[in-house]
Amino acid sequence: DQQVKQNSPSLSVQEGRISILNCDYTNSMFDYFLWYKKYPAEGPTFLISISSIKDKNEDGRFTVFLNKSAKHLSLHIVPSQPGDSAVYFCAASGGNNNDMRFGAGTRLTVKP
Amino acid sequence: DTEVTQTPKHLVMGMTNKKSLKCEQHMGHRAMYWYKQKAKKPPELMFVYSYEKLSINESVPSRFSPECPNSSLLNLHLHALQPEDSALYLCASSQVPGHFAIAPLHFGNGTRLTVT
């Protein structure tokens, strides 16, 4: 039962352009959403988060948008840089607050 | 640099072996987690320790046995594993159990386990 879904396993963009990574969820009890970034041979690192009381959160080049009615969130990276190339995981928590559910990840490749 | 340290980085074990995975953090975090990740799949929660007590066991088979000797250490004891248990095992910690709004997970680099 995959409650958090990232339907695009991979995404390739040109340096300087916008990267948009998408995530859908099914559990309406989720009230906090996070994005993690993972480089090869490293563990995931926290990138940015958003609470369900907001629809946008921005941190530098990274912006996360939340559409609660559609149960959809997206991560925008502008401008994209080659160092952003990594696997990005969407995660959600809520209800049982000791649990966090992850999507399968999207591999982003930013070409110079 | 990761502030959550996992050892070993790689482990190959037979189905009759007993081995342990170790995880250590010195950030004063009071919650520690074990996740299992198979290729192209999301990390799946296995266990959560809150204030050194087991608070979540996601119906994990008894061949996996967690242990939290103190607030800085988390072990995962392995016995009689199956080849399908081969995966990346990730340890994580957070400052406060749950409450991810103020205390996101910090992950280690994982242990790549192969069961032969």
mmCIF file with all atom_site columns, C-alpha atoms in Angstrom:
data_model
loop_
_atom_site.group_PDB
_atom_site.id
_atom_site.type_symbol
_atom_site.label_atom_id
_atom_site.label_alt_id
_atom_site.label_comp_id
_atom_site.label_asym_id
_atom_site.label_entity_id
_atom_site.label_seq_id
_atom_site.pdbx_PDB_ins_code
_atom_site.Cartn_x
_atom_site.Cartn_y
_atom_site.Cartn_z
_atom_site.occupancy
_atom_site.B_iso_or_equiv
_atom_site.pdbx_formal_charge
_atom_site.auth_seq_id
_atom_site.auth_comp_id
_atom_site.auth_asym_id
_atom_site.auth_atom_id
_atom_site.pdbx_PDB_model_num
ATOM 1   C CA . ASP A 1 1   ? 0.000  0.000   0.000   1.00 0.00 ? 1   ASP A CA 1
ATOM 2   C CA . GLN A 1 2   ? 2.024  2.911   -1.307  1.00 0.00 ? 2   GLN A CA 1
ATOM 3   C CA . GLN A 1 3   ? 0.573  6.038   0.229   1.00 0.00 ? 3   GLN A CA 1
ATOM 4   C CA . VAL A 1 4   ? 3.146  8.362   -1.308  1.00 0.00 ? 4   VAL A CA 1
ATOM 5   C CA . LYS A 1 5   ? 3.791  8.102   -5.018  1.00 0.00 ? 5   LYS A CA 1
ATOM 6   C CA . GLN A 1 6   ? 6.374  9.612   -7.303  1.00 0.00 ? 6   GLN A CA 1
ATOM 7   C CA . ASN A 1 7   ? 5.302  8.531   -10.745 1.00 0.00 ? 7   ASN A CA 1
ATOM 8   C CA . SER A 1 8   ? 8.343  9.790   -12.626 1.00 0.00 ? 8   SER A CA 1
ATOM 9   C CA . PRO A 1 9   ? 11.369 7.608   -11.931 1.00 0.00 ? 9   PRO A CA 1
ATOM 10  C CA . SER A 1 10  ? 13.654 10.018  -13.729 1.00 0.00 ? 10  SER A CA 1
ATOM 11  C CA . LEU A 1 11  ? 13.885 13.585  -15.008 1.00 0.00 ? 11  LEU A CA 1
ATOM 12  C CA . SER A 1 12  ? 16.533 15.280  -17.125 1.00 0.00 ? 12  SER A CA 1
ATOM 13  C CA . VAL A 1 13  ? 16.861 19.057  -17.449 1.00 0.00 ? 13  VAL A CA 1
ATOM 14  C CA . GLN A 1 14  ? 19.385 21.533  -18.802 1.00 0.00 ? 14  GLN A CA 1
ATOM 15  C CA . GLU A 1 15  ? 21.494 23.597  -16.441 1.00 0.00 ? 15  GLU A CA 1
ATOM 16  C CA . GLY A 1 16  ? 19.828 26.925  -15.650 1.00 0.00 ? 16  GLY A CA 1
ATOM 17  C CA . ARG A 1 17  ? 16.325 25.688  -16.421 1.00 0.00 ? 17  ARG A CA 1
ATOM 18  C CA . ILE A 1 18  ? 13.597 24.775  -13.973 1.00 0.00 ? 18  ILE A CA 1
ATOM 19  C CA . SER A 1 19  ? 13.272 21.272  -12.522 1.00 0.00 ? 19  SER A CA 1
ATOM 20  C CA . ILE A 1 20  ? 9.819  20.217  -11.364 1.00 0.00 ? 20  ILE A CA 1
ATOM 21  C CA . LEU A 1 21  ? 9.471  17.038  -9.338  1.00 0.00 ? 21  LEU A CA 1
ATOM 22  C CA . ASN A 1 22  ? 6.002  15.755  -8.523  1.00 0.00 ? 22  ASN A CA 1
ATOM 23  C CA . CYS A 1 23  ? 4.519  13.725  -5.691  1.00 0.00 ? 23  CYS A CA 1
ATOM 24  C CA . ASP A 1 24  ? 1.014  12.442  -4.962  1.00 0.00 ? 24  ASP A CA 1
ATOM 25  C CA . TYR A 1 25  ? -0.367 11.030  -1.746  1.00 0.00 ? 25  TYR A CA 1
ATOM 26  C CA . THR A 1 26  ? -3.484 9.129   -0.813  1.00 0.00 ? 26  THR A CA 1
ATOM 27  C CA . ASN A 1 27  ? -3.740 9.469   2.966   1.00 0.00 ? 27  ASN A CA 1
ATOM 28  C CA . SER A 1 28  ? -5.765 12.549  3.941   1.00 0.00 ? 28  SER A CA 1
ATOM 29  C CA . MET A 1 29  ? -4.327 12.305  7.480   1.00 0.00 ? 29  MET A CA 1
ATOM 30  C CA . PHE A 1 30  ? -0.910 13.452  6.243   1.00 0.00 ? 30  PHE A CA 1
ATOM 31  C CA . ASP A 1 31  ? -0.283 16.989  7.431   1.00 0.00 ? 31  ASP A CA 1
ATOM 32  C CA . TYR A 1 32  ? 3.446  17.480  6.920   1.00 0.00 ? 32  TYR A CA 1
ATOM 33  C CA . PHE A 1 33  ? 5.476  16.890  3.810   1.00 0.00 ? 33  PHE A CA 1
ATOM 34  C CA . LEU A 1 34  ? 9.202  16.784  3.249   1.00 0.00 ? 34  LEU A CA 1
ATOM 35  C CA . TRP A 1 35  ? 11.657 16.426  0.407   1.00 0.00 ? 35  TRP A CA 1
ATOM 36  C CA . TYR A 1 36  ? 14.910 14.551  0.818   1.00 0.00 ? 36  TYR A CA 1
ATOM 37  C CA . LYS A 1 37  ? 17.844 14.455  -1.561  1.00 0.00 ? 37  LYS A CA 1
ATOM 38  C CA . LYS A 1 38  ? 20.120 11.441  -1.930  1.00 0.00 ? 38  LYS A CA 1
ATOM 39  C CA . TYR A 1 39  ? 23.503 11.191  -3.584  1.00 0.00 ? 39  TYR A CA 1
ATOM 40  C CA . PRO A 1 40  ? 24.976 7.773   -4.433  1.00 0.00 ? 40  PRO A CA 1
ATOM 41  C CA . ALA A 1 41  ? 26.554 5.965   -1.460  1.00 0.00 ? 41  ALA A CA 1
ATOM 42  C CA . GLU A 1 42  ? 25.081 8.498   0.966   1.00 0.00 ? 42  GLU A CA 1
ATOM 43  C CA . GLY A 1 43  ? 21.950 8.559   3.083   1.00 0.00 ? 43  GLY A CA 1
ATOM 44  C CA . PRO A 1 44  ? 19.066 10.903  2.254   1.00 0.00 ? 44  PRO A CA 1
ATOM 45  C CA . THR A 1 45  ? 19.467 14.475  3.489   1.00 0.00 ? 45  THR A CA 1
ATOM 46  C CA . PHE A 1 46  ? 16.621 16.787  4.401   1.00 0.00 ? 46  PHE A CA 1
ATOM 47  C CA . LEU A 1 47  ? 15.987 19.499  1.813   1.00 0.00 ? 47  LEU A CA 1
ATOM 48  C CA . ILE A 1 48  ? 12.738 21.374  2.430   1.00 0.00 ? 48  ILE A CA 1
ATOM 49  C CA . SER A 1 49  ? 9.343  20.825  4.025   1.00 0.00 ? 49  SER A CA 1
ATOM 50  C CA . ILE A 1 50  ? 5.821  22.191  4.090   1.00 0.00 ? 50  ILE A CA 1
ATOM 51  C CA . SER A 1 51  ? 2.951  22.041  6.534   1.00 0.00 ? 51  SER A CA 1
ATOM 52  C CA . SER A 1 52  ? -0.583 21.389  5.344   1.00 0.00 ? 52  SER A CA 1
ATOM 53  C CA . ILE A 1 53  ? -1.632 24.839  6.560   1.00 0.00 ? 53  ILE A CA 1
ATOM 54  C CA . LYS A 1 54  ? 0.519  26.377  3.824   1.00 0.00 ? 54  LYS A CA 1
ATOM 55  C CA . ASP A 1 55  ? 0.472  26.034  0.070   1.00 0.00 ? 55  ASP A CA 1
ATOM 56  C CA . LYS A 1 56  ? 4.007  27.219  -0.622  1.00 0.00 ? 56  LYS A CA 1
ATOM 57  C CA . ASN A 1 57  ? 7.380  27.227  1.081   1.00 0.00 ? 57  ASN A CA 1
ATOM 58  C CA . GLU A 1 58  ? 10.514 28.683  -0.410  1.00 0.00 ? 58  GLU A CA 1
ATOM 59  C CA . ASP A 1 59  ? 14.174 28.268  0.492   1.00 0.00 ? 59  ASP A CA 1
ATOM 60  C CA . GLY A 1 60  ? 16.633 29.781  -1.931  1.00 0.00 ? 60  GLY A CA 1
ATOM 61  C CA . ARG A 1 61  ? 16.422 27.967  -5.248  1.00 0.00 ? 61  ARG A CA 1
ATOM 62  C CA . PHE A 1 62  ? 13.980 25.411  -3.857  1.00 0.00 ? 62  PHE A CA 1
ATOM 63  C CA . THR A 1 63  ? 10.215 25.897  -3.600  1.00 0.00 ? 63  THR A CA 1
ATOM 64  C CA . VAL A 1 64  ? 7.653  23.322  -2.562  1.00 0.00 ? 64  VAL A CA 1
ATOM 65  C CA . PHE A 1 65  ? 4.004  23.726  -3.542  1.00 0.00 ? 65  PHE A CA 1
ATOM 66  C CA . LEU A 1 66  ? 1.136  21.865  -1.888  1.00 0.00 ? 66  LEU A CA 1
ATOM 67  C CA . ASN A 1 67  ? -2.321 21.327  -3.373  1.00 0.00 ? 67  ASN A CA 1
ATOM 68  C CA . LYS A 1 68  ? -4.312 19.637  -0.627  1.00 0.00 ? 68  LYS A CA 1
ATOM 69  C CA . SER A 1 69  ? -7.490 19.193  -2.622  1.00 0.00 ? 69  SER A CA 1
ATOM 70  C CA . ALA A 1 70  ? -5.552 17.294  -5.286  1.00 0.00 ? 70  ALA A CA 1
ATOM 71  C CA . LYS A 1 71  ? -3.325 15.560  -2.715  1.00 0.00 ? 71  LYS A CA 1
ATOM 72  C CA . HIS A 1 72  ? -0.355 16.694  -4.755  1.00 0.00 ? 72  HIS A CA 1
ATOM 73  C CA . LEU A 1 73  ? 2.898  18.444  -4.045  1.00 0.00 ? 73  LEU A CA 1
ATOM 74  C CA . SER A 1 74  ? 5.773  19.518  -6.221  1.00 0.00 ? 74  SER A CA 1
ATOM 75  C CA . LEU A 1 75  ? 9.358  20.641  -5.766  1.00 0.00 ? 75  LEU A CA 1
ATOM 76  C CA . HIS A 1 76  ? 10.662 23.386  -8.041  1.00 0.00 ? 76  HIS A CA 1
ATOM 77  C CA . ILE A 1 77  ? 14.381 23.995  -8.430  1.00 0.00 ? 77  ILE A CA 1
ATOM 78  C CA . VAL A 1 78  ? 15.298 27.238  -10.178 1.00 0.00 ? 78  VAL A CA 1
ATOM 79  C CA . PRO A 1 79  ? 17.847 27.559  -11.644 1.00 0.00 ? 79  PRO A CA 1
ATOM 80  C CA . SER A 1 80  ? 18.917 23.931  -11.801 1.00 0.00 ? 80  SER A CA 1
ATOM 81  C CA . GLN A 1 81  ? 22.615 23.189  -11.334 1.00 0.00 ? 81  GLN A CA 1
ATOM 82  C CA . PRO A 1 82  ? 24.647 20.043  -12.167 1.00 0.00 ? 82  PRO A CA 1
ATOM 83  C CA . GLY A 1 83  ? 25.231 19.561  -8.419  1.00 0.00 ? 83  GLY A CA 1
ATOM 84  C CA . ASP A 1 84  ? 21.483 19.100  -8.005  1.00 0.00 ? 84  ASP A CA 1
ATOM 85  C CA . SER A 1 85  ? 21.748 15.767  -9.822  1.00 0.00 ? 85  SER A CA 1
ATOM 86  C CA . ALA A 1 86  ? 20.555 13.228  -7.262  1.00 0.00 ? 86  ALA A CA 1
ATOM 87  C CA . VAL A 1 87  ? 17.552 11.110  -6.290  1.00 0.00 ? 87  VAL A CA 1
ATOM 88  C CA . TYR A 1 88  ? 14.777 13.142  -4.684  1.00 0.00 ? 88  TYR A CA 1
ATOM 89  C CA . PHE A 1 89  ? 12.373 11.503  -2.240  1.00 0.00 ? 89  PHE A CA 1
ATOM 90  C CA . CYS A 1 90  ? 9.020  12.901  -1.250  1.00 0.00 ? 90  CYS A CA 1
ATOM 91  C CA . ALA A 1 91  ? 7.900  11.987  2.287   1.00 0.00 ? 91  ALA A CA 1
ATOM 92  C CA . ALA A 1 92  ? 4.777  12.554  4.350   1.00 0.00 ? 92  ALA A CA 1
ATOM 93  C CA . SER A 1 93  ? 3.758  12.228  7.972   1.00 0.00 ? 93  SER A CA 1
ATOM 94  C CA . GLY A 1 94  ? 0.621  12.704  10.019  1.00 0.00 ? 94  GLY A CA 1
ATOM 95  C CA . GLY A 1 95  ? -1.906 10.777  12.030  1.00 0.00 ? 95  GLY A CA 1
ATOM 96  C CA . ASN A 1 96  ? 0.532  8.407   13.692  1.00 0.00 ? 96  ASN A CA 1
ATOM 97  C CA . ASN A 1 97  ? 3.243  11.004  14.170  1.00 0.00 ? 97  ASN A CA 1
ATOM 98  C CA . ASN A 1 98  ? 6.048  8.535   14.706  1.00 0.00 ? 98  ASN A CA 1
ATOM 99  C CA . ASP A 1 99  ? 5.813  7.383   11.116  1.00 0.00 ? 99  ASP A CA 1
ATOM 100 C CA . MET A 1 100 ? 7.027  8.892   7.871   1.00 0.00 ? 100 MET A CA 1
ATOM 101 C CA . ARG A 1 101 ? 6.147  7.442   4.477   1.00 0.00 ? 101 ARG A CA 1
ATOM 102 C CA . PHE A 1 102 ? 8.406  7.829   1.468   1.00 0.00 ? 102 PHE A CA 1
ATOM 103 C CA . GLY A 1 103 ? 7.859  7.822   -2.253  1.00 0.00 ? 103 GLY A CA 1
ATOM 104 C CA . ALA A 1 104 ? 10.050 5.686   -4.501  1.00 0.00 ? 104 ALA A CA 1
ATOM 105 C CA . GLY A 1 105 ? 12.138 8.645   -5.602  1.00 0.00 ? 105 GLY A CA 1
ATOM 106 C CA . THR A 1 106 ? 12.850 10.563  -8.807  1.00 0.00 ? 106 THR A CA 1
ATOM 107 C CA . ARG A 1 107 ? 16.346 10.614  -10.251 1.00 0.00 ? 107 ARG A CA 1
ATOM 108 C CA . LEU A 1 108 ? 17.137 14.139  -11.439 1.00 0.00 ? 108 LEU A CA 1
ATOM 109 C CA . THR A 1 109 ? 19.938 14.697  -13.924 1.00 0.00 ? 109 THR A CA 1
ATOM 110 C CA . VAL A 1 110 ? 20.970 18.271  -14.643 1.00 0.00 ? 110 VAL A CA 1
ATOM 111 C CA . LYS A 1 111 ? 23.042 18.514  -17.818 1.00 0.00 ? 111 LYS A CA 1
ATOM 112 C CA . PRO A 1 112 ? 25.724 21.214  -18.138 1.00 0.00 ? 112 PRO A CA 1
ATOM 113 C CA . ASP B 2 1   ? 29.854 14.274  6.388   1.00 0.00 ? 1   ASP B CA 1
ATOM 114 C CA . THR B 2 2   ? 26.955 12.487  8.025   1.00 0.00 ? 2   THR B CA 1
ATOM 115 C CA . GLU B 2 3   ? 26.253 12.894  11.715  1.00 0.00 ? 3   GLU B CA 1
ATOM 116 C CA . VAL B 2 4   ? 24.670 9.458   11.858  1.00 0.00 ? 4   VAL B CA 1
ATOM 117 C CA . THR B 2 5   ? 27.329 6.792   11.463  1.00 0.00 ? 5   THR B CA 1
ATOM 118 C CA . GLN B 2 6   ? 26.514 3.289   10.289  1.00 0.00 ? 6   GLN B CA 1
ATOM 119 C CA . THR B 2 7   ? 28.831 0.289   10.267  1.00 0.00 ? 7   THR B CA 1
ATOM 120 C CA . PRO B 2 8   ? 29.657 -1.730  8.330   1.00 0.00 ? 8   PRO B CA 1
ATOM 121 C CA . LYS B 2 9   ? 29.122 -0.083  4.938   1.00 0.00 ? 9   LYS B CA 1
ATOM 122 C CA . HIS B 2 10  ? 28.805 -3.442  3.252   1.00 0.00 ? 10  HIS B CA 1
ATOM 123 C CA . LEU B 2 11  ? 27.986 -6.867  4.653   1.00 0.00 ? 11  LEU B CA 1
ATOM 124 C CA . VAL B 2 12  ? 27.726 -10.251 2.991   1.00 0.00 ? 12  VAL B CA 1
ATOM 125 C CA . MET B 2 13  ? 26.315 -13.038 5.103   1.00 0.00 ? 13  MET B CA 1
ATOM 126 C CA . GLY B 2 14  ? 25.061 -16.567 4.690   1.00 0.00 ? 14  GLY B CA 1
ATOM 127 C CA . MET B 2 15  ? 21.596 -17.662 5.717   1.00 0.00 ? 15  MET B CA 1
ATOM 128 C CA . THR B 2 16  ? 22.914 -19.386 8.842   1.00 0.00 ? 16  THR B CA 1
ATOM 129 C CA . ASN B 2 17  ? 25.067 -16.491 10.033  1.00 0.00 ? 17  ASN B CA 1
ATOM 130 C CA . LYS B 2 18  ? 24.441 -14.093 12.888  1.00 0.00 ? 18  LYS B CA 1
ATOM 131 C CA . LYS B 2 19  ? 25.557 -10.527 12.340  1.00 0.00 ? 19  LYS B CA 1
ATOM 132 C CA . SER B 2 20  ? 24.760 -7.058  13.639  1.00 0.00 ? 20  SER B CA 1
ATOM 133 C CA . LEU B 2 21  ? 24.387 -3.642  12.062  1.00 0.00 ? 21  LEU B CA 1
ATOM 134 C CA . LYS B 2 22  ? 25.405 -0.671  14.152  1.00 0.00 ? 22  LYS B CA 1
ATOM 135 C CA . CYS B 2 23  ? 24.273 2.942   14.180  1.00 0.00 ? 23  CYS B CA 1
ATOM 136 C CA . GLU B 2 24  ? 25.573 5.821   16.276  1.00 0.00 ? 24  GLU B CA 1
ATOM 137 C CA . GLN B 2 25  ? 24.640 9.481   16.666  1.00 0.00 ? 25  GLN B CA 1
ATOM 138 C CA . HIS B 2 26  ? 25.939 12.123  19.063  1.00 0.00 ? 26  HIS B CA 1
ATOM 139 C CA . MET B 2 27  ? 23.451 14.879  18.337  1.00 0.00 ? 27  MET B CA 1
ATOM 140 C CA . GLY B 2 28  ? 21.400 14.215  21.460  1.00 0.00 ? 28  GLY B CA 1
ATOM 141 C CA . HIS B 2 29  ? 18.512 12.923  19.384  1.00 0.00 ? 29  HIS B CA 1
ATOM 142 C CA . ARG B 2 30  ? 15.937 10.918  21.324  1.00 0.00 ? 30  ARG B CA 1
ATOM 143 C CA . ALA B 2 31  ? 14.361 8.980   18.473  1.00 0.00 ? 31  ALA B CA 1
ATOM 144 C CA . MET B 2 32  ? 16.126 6.444   16.274  1.00 0.00 ? 32  MET B CA 1
ATOM 145 C CA . TYR B 2 33  ? 14.804 4.521   13.299  1.00 0.00 ? 33  TYR B CA 1
ATOM 146 C CA . TRP B 2 34  ? 15.627 1.569   11.090  1.00 0.00 ? 34  TRP B CA 1
ATOM 147 C CA . TYR B 2 35  ? 14.516 1.681   7.453   1.00 0.00 ? 35  TYR B CA 1
ATOM 148 C CA . LYS B 2 36  ? 14.949 -0.936  4.753   1.00 0.00 ? 36  LYS B CA 1
ATOM 149 C CA . GLN B 2 37  ? 15.281 0.085   1.116   1.00 0.00 ? 37  GLN B CA 1
ATOM 150 C CA . LYS B 2 38  ? 15.272 -2.186  -1.906  1.00 0.00 ? 38  LYS B CA 1
ATOM 151 C CA . ALA B 2 39  ? 16.306 -1.020  -5.355  1.00 0.00 ? 39  ALA B CA 1
ATOM 152 C CA . LYS B 2 40  ? 13.915 1.512   -6.927  1.00 0.00 ? 40  LYS B CA 1
ATOM 153 C CA . LYS B 2 41  ? 11.600 1.246   -3.920  1.00 0.00 ? 41  LYS B CA 1
ATOM 154 C CA . PRO B 2 42  ? 10.922 3.756   -1.138  1.00 0.00 ? 42  PRO B CA 1
ATOM 155 C CA . PRO B 2 43  ? 12.592 3.377   2.243   1.00 0.00 ? 43  PRO B CA 1
ATOM 156 C CA . GLU B 2 44  ? 10.283 1.271   4.416   1.00 0.00 ? 44  GLU B CA 1
ATOM 157 C CA . LEU B 2 45  ? 10.068 1.808   8.139   1.00 0.00 ? 45  LEU B CA 1
ATOM 158 C CA . MET B 2 46  ? 11.031 -1.194  10.269  1.00 0.00 ? 46  MET B CA 1
ATOM 159 C CA . PHE B 2 47  ? 11.447 0.027   13.844  1.00 0.00 ? 47  PHE B CA 1
ATOM 160 C CA . VAL B 2 48  ? 11.259 3.231   15.872  1.00 0.00 ? 48  VAL B CA 1
ATOM 161 C CA . TYR B 2 49  ? 12.868 3.799   19.264  1.00 0.00 ? 49  TYR B CA 1
ATOM 162 C CA . SER B 2 50  ? 11.597 6.741   21.296  1.00 0.00 ? 50  SER B CA 1
ATOM 163 C CA . TYR B 2 51  ? 13.619 7.600   24.393  1.00 0.00 ? 51  TYR B CA 1
ATOM 164 C CA . GLU B 2 52  ? 15.355 4.231   24.122  1.00 0.00 ? 52  GLU B CA 1
ATOM 165 C CA . LYS B 2 53  ? 12.083 2.305   24.115  1.00 0.00 ? 53  LYS B CA 1
ATOM 166 C CA . LEU B 2 54  ? 10.720 0.443   21.111  1.00 0.00 ? 54  LEU B CA 1
ATOM 167 C CA . SER B 2 55  ? 7.638  2.360   20.019  1.00 0.00 ? 55  SER B CA 1
ATOM 168 C CA . ILE B 2 56  ? 6.976  0.990   16.536  1.00 0.00 ? 56  ILE B CA 1
ATOM 169 C CA . ASN B 2 57  ? 7.600  -2.450  15.062  1.00 0.00 ? 57  ASN B CA 1
ATOM 170 C CA . GLU B 2 58  ? 6.174  -2.557  11.541  1.00 0.00 ? 58  GLU B CA 1
ATOM 171 C CA . SER B 2 59  ? 5.433  -6.301  11.681  1.00 0.00 ? 59  SER B CA 1
ATOM 172 C CA . VAL B 2 60  ? 9.056  -7.097  10.980  1.00 0.00 ? 60  VAL B CA 1
ATOM 173 C CA . PRO B 2 61  ? 10.011 -10.815 11.040  1.00 0.00 ? 61  PRO B CA 1
ATOM 174 C CA . SER B 2 62  ? 11.737 -11.959 14.215  1.00 0.00 ? 62  SER B CA 1
ATOM 175 C CA . ARG B 2 63  ? 14.940 -12.733 12.317  1.00 0.00 ? 63  ARG B CA 1
ATOM 176 C CA . PHE B 2 64  ? 15.502 -8.961  12.673  1.00 0.00 ? 64  PHE B CA 1
ATOM 177 C CA . SER B 2 65  ? 16.030 -7.951  16.294  1.00 0.00 ? 65  SER B CA 1
ATOM 178 C CA . PRO B 2 66  ? 16.595 -4.297  17.196  1.00 0.00 ? 66  PRO B CA 1
ATOM 179 C CA . GLU B 2 67  ? 18.389 -3.083  20.282  1.00 0.00 ? 67  GLU B CA 1
ATOM 180 C CA . CYS B 2 68  ? 18.925 0.392   21.697  1.00 0.00 ? 68  CYS B CA 1
ATOM 181 C CA . PRO B 2 69  ? 21.610 0.121   24.417  1.00 0.00 ? 69  PRO B CA 1
ATOM 182 C CA . ASN B 2 70  ? 21.577 3.870   25.062  1.00 0.00 ? 70  ASN B CA 1
ATOM 183 C CA . SER B 2 71  ? 20.387 7.109   23.524  1.00 0.00 ? 71  SER B CA 1
ATOM 184 C CA . SER B 2 72  ? 23.322 7.262   21.097  1.00 0.00 ? 72  SER B CA 1
ATOM 185 C CA . LEU B 2 73  ? 23.416 3.698   19.817  1.00 0.00 ? 73  LEU B CA 1
ATOM 186 C CA . LEU B 2 74  ? 21.080 1.532   17.787  1.00 0.00 ? 74  LEU B CA 1
ATOM 187 C CA . ASN B 2 75  ? 21.789 -2.019  16.704  1.00 0.00 ? 75  ASN B CA 1
ATOM 188 C CA . LEU B 2 76  ? 20.018 -4.401  14.375  1.00 0.00 ? 76  LEU B CA 1
ATOM 189 C CA . HIS B 2 77  ? 20.791 -8.051  15.058  1.00 0.00 ? 77  HIS B CA 1
ATOM 190 C CA . LEU B 2 78  ? 20.384 -10.386 12.110  1.00 0.00 ? 78  LEU B CA 1
ATOM 191 C CA . HIS B 2 79  ? 19.896 -14.140 12.257  1.00 0.00 ? 79  HIS B CA 1
ATOM 192 C CA . ALA B 2 80  ? 18.782 -16.734 9.720   1.00 0.00 ? 80  ALA B CA 1
ATOM 193 C CA . LEU B 2 81  ? 18.112 -14.173 7.016   1.00 0.00 ? 81  LEU B CA 1
ATOM 194 C CA . GLN B 2 82  ? 16.800 -14.985 3.567   1.00 0.00 ? 82  GLN B CA 1
ATOM 195 C CA . PRO B 2 83  ? 18.202 -13.825 0.218   1.00 0.00 ? 83  PRO B CA 1
ATOM 196 C CA . GLU B 2 84  ? 15.169 -11.546 -0.187  1.00 0.00 ? 84  GLU B CA 1
ATOM 197 C CA . ASP B 2 85  ? 16.349 -9.625  2.884   1.00 0.00 ? 85  ASP B CA 1
ATOM 198 C CA . SER B 2 86  ? 19.211 -8.248  0.800   1.00 0.00 ? 86  SER B CA 1
ATOM 199 C CA . ALA B 2 87  ? 18.752 -4.472  0.775   1.00 0.00 ? 87  ALA B CA 1
ATOM 200 C CA . LEU B 2 88  ? 20.145 -1.155  1.954   1.00 0.00 ? 88  LEU B CA 1
ATOM 201 C CA . TYR B 2 89  ? 19.486 -0.707  5.670   1.00 0.00 ? 89  TYR B CA 1
ATOM 202 C CA . LEU B 2 90  ? 19.258 2.908   6.726   1.00 0.00 ? 90  LEU B CA 1
ATOM 203 C CA . CYS B 2 91  ? 19.447 4.238   10.246  1.00 0.00 ? 91  CYS B CA 1
ATOM 204 C CA . ALA B 2 92  ? 17.996 7.640   11.064  1.00 0.00 ? 92  ALA B CA 1
ATOM 205 C CA . SER B 2 93  ? 17.549 9.829   14.100  1.00 0.00 ? 93  SER B CA 1
ATOM 206 C CA . SER B 2 94  ? 15.442 12.819  15.007  1.00 0.00 ? 94  SER B CA 1
ATOM 207 C CA . GLN B 2 95  ? 15.631 15.274  17.854  1.00 0.00 ? 95  GLN B CA 1
ATOM 208 C CA . VAL B 2 96  ? 12.137 14.531  19.057  1.00 0.00 ? 96  VAL B CA 1
ATOM 209 C CA . PRO B 2 97  ? 10.062 11.431  18.288  1.00 0.00 ? 97  PRO B CA 1
ATOM 210 C CA . GLY B 2 98  ? 7.590  12.237  15.538  1.00 0.00 ? 98  GLY B CA 1
ATOM 211 C CA . HIS B 2 99  ? 7.047  16.011  15.272  1.00 0.00 ? 99  HIS B CA 1
ATOM 212 C CA . PHE B 2 100 ? 8.849  16.028  11.955  1.00 0.00 ? 100 PHE B CA 1
ATOM 213 C CA . ALA B 2 101 ? 7.886  19.664  11.507  1.00 0.00 ? 101 ALA B CA 1
ATOM 214 C CA . ILE B 2 102 ? 10.568 20.667  13.988  1.00 0.00 ? 102 ILE B CA 1
ATOM 215 C CA . ALA B 2 103 ? 12.784 17.606  13.892  1.00 0.00 ? 103 ALA B CA 1
ATOM 216 C CA . PRO B 2 104 ? 13.332 16.067  10.457  1.00 0.00 ? 104 PRO B CA 1
ATOM 217 C CA . LEU B 2 105 ? 15.076 12.755  10.110  1.00 0.00 ? 105 LEU B CA 1
ATOM 218 C CA . HIS B 2 106 ? 18.850 12.635  9.814   1.00 0.00 ? 106 HIS B CA 1
ATOM 219 C CA . PHE B 2 107 ? 19.985 9.556   7.931   1.00 0.00 ? 107 PHE B CA 1
ATOM 220 C CA . GLY B 2 108 ? 23.192 7.584   7.973   1.00 0.00 ? 108 GLY B CA 1
ATOM 221 C CA . ASN B 2 109 ? 24.799 6.377   4.741   1.00 0.00 ? 109 ASN B CA 1
ATOM 222 C CA . GLY B 2 110 ? 23.362 2.907   5.175   1.00 0.00 ? 110 GLY B CA 1
ATOM 223 C CA . THR B 2 111 ? 24.644 -0.659  5.231   1.00 0.00 ? 111 THR B CA 1
ATOM 224 C CA . ARG B 2 112 ? 24.399 -2.581  1.975   1.00 0.00 ? 112 ARG B CA 1
ATOM 225 C CA . LEU B 2 113 ? 23.465 -6.124  3.028   1.00 0.00 ? 113 LEU B CA 1
ATOM 226 C CA . THR B 2 114 ? 23.720 -9.141  0.756   1.00 0.00 ? 114 THR B CA 1
ATOM 227 C CA . VAL B 2 115 ? 22.401 -12.490 1.964   1.00 0.00 ? 115 VAL B CA 1
ATOM 228 C CA . THR B 2 116 ? 23.760 -15.486 0.078   1.00 0.00 ? 116 THR B CA 1
#
